Amino acid sequence: MKDTHMIQKGLFITVEGVDGAGKSTPLAWLTEQLKAIGHSVVLTREPGGTPLGERLRDLLLHEKMDLETETLLMFASRREHIAQVIVPALARGDILISDRFTDATYAYQGGGRGVSLTKIEQLEAWVQHDLQPDLTLLFDVPLEVAQARLAKGRDSLDKFEQESMDFFVRTREAYLARAAADPSRIAIIDSTGTFEHTRTQIRTALAQHLNMVI
């Protein structure tokens, strides 16, 4: 196992939100904006991000399994992701942007599924050591908006996207609780309105949290 303890040269940004929150377009825009001003950017995702992680992603999104098995596989994929992609990118001085990270596990498995937060915390400490994002952009919309976007924009839905409204209520509440507990890291982005409004909020978050102008 590679050690995640290191002198971090790069920046680690994560993007979070319930399914249908509207992350994809802003995520692509942010990546291109950072590249345009001269940064080396690595865009990745969870679960996934590595060949093994992508195989685990397919299982996690489509196979029924015990809730704790699901949580363990999330962290197995994450460990590989950290060792093979995240730590090397940060050591090179890149900006690493990940579409989801551990906040998603607290929200989906912890909030949505009801998996013990203590167990998630133990896995987080084991798998990540002291590695945490420098900034997390939490895209948030009313759940009715998210559900309408999913119904309109997807030909087929994975097992999470097919979950009940109650599941997403718990998941969103868990996300917002984490943002309230860690405002120095997590910036809530209201993605209900126009793309221009969303971009303005992202720019503000980067300026306030990372002293970065894009």
Coordinates of C-alpha atoms in Angstrom, one line a residue:
M1 CA 0.0 0.0 0.0
K2 CA 1.3 3.4 -0.9
D3 CA 1.4 5.9 1.9
T4 CA -0.9 8.9 1.4
H5 CA 1.3 11.0 3.8
M6 CA 3.1 13.4 1.6
I7 CA 4.1 17.0 1.0
Q8 CA 1.1 18.1 -1.0
K9 CA 2.0 20.5 -3.9
G10 CA -1.3 20.5 -5.8
L11 CA -4.9 21.3 -5.0
F12 CA -7.6 18.8 -4.3
I13 CA -11.1 19.9 -5.3
T14 CA -14.2 17.7 -5.0
V15 CA -17.7 18.1 -6.5
E16 CA -20.7 16.7 -4.7
G17 CA -24.5 16.7 -4.8
V18 CA -27.4 14.4 -5.1
D19 CA -28.2 12.8 -8.4
G20 CA -29.8 15.5 -10.6
A21 CA -28.1 18.4 -8.8
G22 CA -26.6 19.6 -12.0
K23 CA -22.8 18.9 -11.5
S24 CA -21.8 17.8 -15.0
T25 CA -21.8 21.0 -17.0
P26 CA -20.2 23.2 -14.3
L27 CA -17.6 20.5 -13.7
A28 CA -16.6 20.5 -17.3
W29 CA -16.5 24.3 -17.4
L30 CA -14.4 24.5 -14.2
T31 CA -11.9 22.1 -15.7
E32 CA -11.5 24.0 -18.9
Q33 CA -11.3 27.3 -17.1
L34 CA -8.4 26.1 -14.9
K35 CA -6.6 24.7 -17.9
A36 CA -7.1 27.9 -19.8
I37 CA -5.2 29.9 -17.1
G38 CA -2.3 27.5 -17.2
H39 CA -3.0 24.8 -14.6
S40 CA -2.4 21.1 -15.1
V41 CA -5.7 19.6 -14.2
V42 CA -6.7 15.9 -13.6
L43 CA -10.4 15.2 -13.8
T44 CA -11.6 12.0 -12.2
R45 CA -14.6 10.4 -10.5
E46 CA -15.8 8.1 -7.8
P47 CA -16.5 5.4 -7.7
G48 CA -14.1 4.8 -10.5
G49 CA -11.1 6.7 -11.6
T50 CA -8.9 3.6 -12.2
P51 CA -9.4 0.4 -14.2
L52 CA -10.2 -1.5 -11.1
G53 CA -12.3 1.3 -9.8
E54 CA -14.4 1.4 -12.9
R55 CA -15.1 -2.3 -12.6
L56 CA -16.2 -1.8 -9.1
R57 CA -18.3 1.2 -10.2
D58 CA -20.3 -1.1 -12.5
L59 CA -21.0 -3.4 -9.6
L60 CA -21.9 -0.6 -7.2
L61 CA -24.3 1.1 -9.6
H62 CA -26.1 -2.0 -10.9
E63 CA -25.8 -4.9 -8.5
K64 CA -27.8 -5.5 -5.4
M65 CA -25.7 -6.1 -2.3
D66 CA -25.5 -5.9 1.4
L67 CA -25.3 -2.3 2.6
E68 CA -22.0 -2.8 4.4
T69 CA -20.6 -4.6 1.3
E70 CA -21.5 -1.6 -0.7
T71 CA -19.7 0.7 1.7
L72 CA -16.6 -1.5 1.8
L73 CA -16.5 -1.6 -2.0
M74 CA -16.8 2.2 -2.1
F75 CA -13.7 2.5 0.1
A76 CA -11.9 -0.3 -1.8
S77 CA -12.4 1.7 -5.0
R78 CA -11.3 4.9 -3.2
R79 CA -8.1 3.4 -1.8
E80 CA -7.0 2.4 -5.4
H81 CA -8.0 5.9 -6.6
I82 CA -6.0 7.6 -3.9
A83 CA -2.9 5.4 -4.5
Q84 CA -2.9 5.4 -8.3
V85 CA -4.4 8.8 -9.2
I86 CA -4.9 11.3 -6.5
V87 CA -1.7 11.2 -4.5
P88 CA 0.5 11.2 -7.7
A89 CA -1.4 14.1 -9.2
L90 CA -1.1 16.2 -6.0
A91 CA 2.6 15.3 -5.7
R92 CA 3.2 16.6 -9.2
G93 CA 1.5 19.9 -8.3
D94 CA -1.6 19.3 -10.4
I95 CA -5.1 20.4 -9.6
L96 CA -7.1 17.2 -9.0
I97 CA -10.8 17.5 -9.4
S98 CA -12.9 14.5 -8.4
D99 CA -16.6 14.1 -9.2
R100 CA -17.5 12.8 -5.7
F101 CA -15.3 11.6 -2.8
T102 CA -15.9 10.6 0.8
D103 CA -18.6 13.1 1.5
A104 CA -20.7 11.1 -0.9
T105 CA -20.2 8.0 1.2
Y106 CA -21.4 9.9 4.3
A107 CA -24.4 11.2 2.4
Y108 CA -25.4 8.1 0.4
Q109 CA -24.4 5.2 2.5
G110 CA -24.5 7.0 5.8
G111 CA -27.5 9.3 5.3
G112 CA -29.4 7.4 2.6
R113 CA -28.7 3.8 3.6
G114 CA -28.3 4.3 7.3
V115 CA -24.8 2.7 7.6
S116 CA -23.1 3.5 10.9
L117 CA -21.2 6.8 10.7
T118 CA -18.7 5.4 13.1
K119 CA -17.9 2.6 10.7
I120 CA -17.6 5.1 7.8
E121 CA -15.3 7.2 10.0
Q122 CA -13.1 4.2 10.7
L123 CA -12.8 3.3 7.1
E124 CA -12.1 6.9 6.2
A125 CA -9.2 7.1 8.7
W126 CA -7.8 3.7 7.4
V127 CA -8.1 4.4 3.7
Q128 CA -7.3 8.1 3.6
H129 CA -5.0 8.8 6.6
D130 CA -5.1 12.6 6.7
L131 CA -6.0 13.2 3.0
Q132 CA -8.9 15.6 2.6
P133 CA -10.1 17.9 -0.2
D134 CA -8.9 21.5 -0.1
L135 CA -12.3 22.6 -1.3
T136 CA -15.6 20.8 -1.9
L137 CA -18.3 22.3 -4.1
L138 CA -21.7 21.0 -3.0
F139 CA -24.3 21.5 -5.7
D140 CA -27.7 21.7 -4.1
V141 CA -31.2 21.9 -5.5
P142 CA -34.7 21.1 -4.2
L143 CA -35.2 17.4 -4.6
E144 CA -38.2 18.0 -6.9
V145 CA -35.9 19.8 -9.3
A146 CA -33.3 17.0 -9.1
Q147 CA -35.9 14.3 -9.8
A148 CA -37.3 16.2 -12.8
R149 CA -33.8 16.6 -14.2
L150 CA -33.2 12.8 -13.9
A151 CA -36.5 12.0 -15.5
K152 CA -35.8 14.3 -18.4
G153 CA -32.1 13.8 -19.0
R154 CA -31.4 10.0 -18.6
D155 CA -32.4 7.1 -20.8
S156 CA -31.8 4.6 -18.0
L157 CA -31.2 5.1 -14.3
D158 CA -28.7 3.3 -12.0
K159 CA -29.8 1.8 -8.7
F160 CA -29.1 5.0 -6.8
E161 CA -31.0 7.2 -9.2
Q162 CA -34.0 4.8 -8.9
E163 CA -34.1 5.2 -5.1
S164 CA -37.2 6.7 -3.3
M165 CA -37.7 10.3 -2.5
D166 CA -37.2 9.5 1.2
F167 CA -33.7 8.1 0.4
F168 CA -32.8 11.4 -1.3
V169 CA -34.3 13.5 1.5
R170 CA -31.9 11.7 3.9
T171 CA -29.0 11.9 1.5
R172 CA -29.4 15.7 0.9
E173 CA -29.8 16.3 4.6
A174 CA -26.6 14.4 5.3
Y175 CA -24.8 16.5 2.7
L176 CA -26.1 19.8 4.2
A177 CA -25.2 18.7 7.7
R178 CA -21.6 18.1 6.6
A179 CA -21.5 21.5 4.9
A180 CA -22.8 23.1 8.1
A181 CA -20.1 21.3 10.2
D182 CA -17.2 22.2 7.8
P183 CA -17.9 25.6 6.1
S184 CA -14.2 26.3 5.7
R185 CA -14.0 23.4 3.2
I186 CA -17.5 22.9 1.8
A187 CA -19.1 25.6 -0.3
I188 CA -22.8 25.2 -1.1
I189 CA -23.6 26.0 -4.7
D190 CA -27.3 26.7 -5.5
S191 CA -27.6 25.1 -8.9
T192 CA -31.3 25.8 -9.3
G193 CA -31.0 28.8 -11.5
T194 CA -29.0 29.7 -14.6
F195 CA -25.6 28.4 -15.5
E196 CA -24.3 31.9 -15.3
H197 CA -25.5 32.1 -11.7
T198 CA -23.8 28.8 -10.9
R199 CA -20.5 29.9 -12.5
T200 CA -20.6 33.1 -10.4
Q201 CA -20.9 31.0 -7.2
I202 CA -18.1 28.7 -8.2
R203 CA -15.8 31.7 -8.9
T204 CA -16.7 33.1 -5.5
A205 CA -16.0 29.8 -3.7
L206 CA -12.6 29.5 -5.4
A207 CA -11.7 33.1 -4.4
Q208 CA -12.8 32.7 -0.8
H209 CA -11.5 29.2 -0.1
L210 CA -8.4 29.0 -2.3
N211 CA -7.6 32.6 -3.1
M212 CA -7.9 31.7 -6.8
V213 CA -9.4 33.9 -9.5
I214 CA -10.8 32.3 -12.7

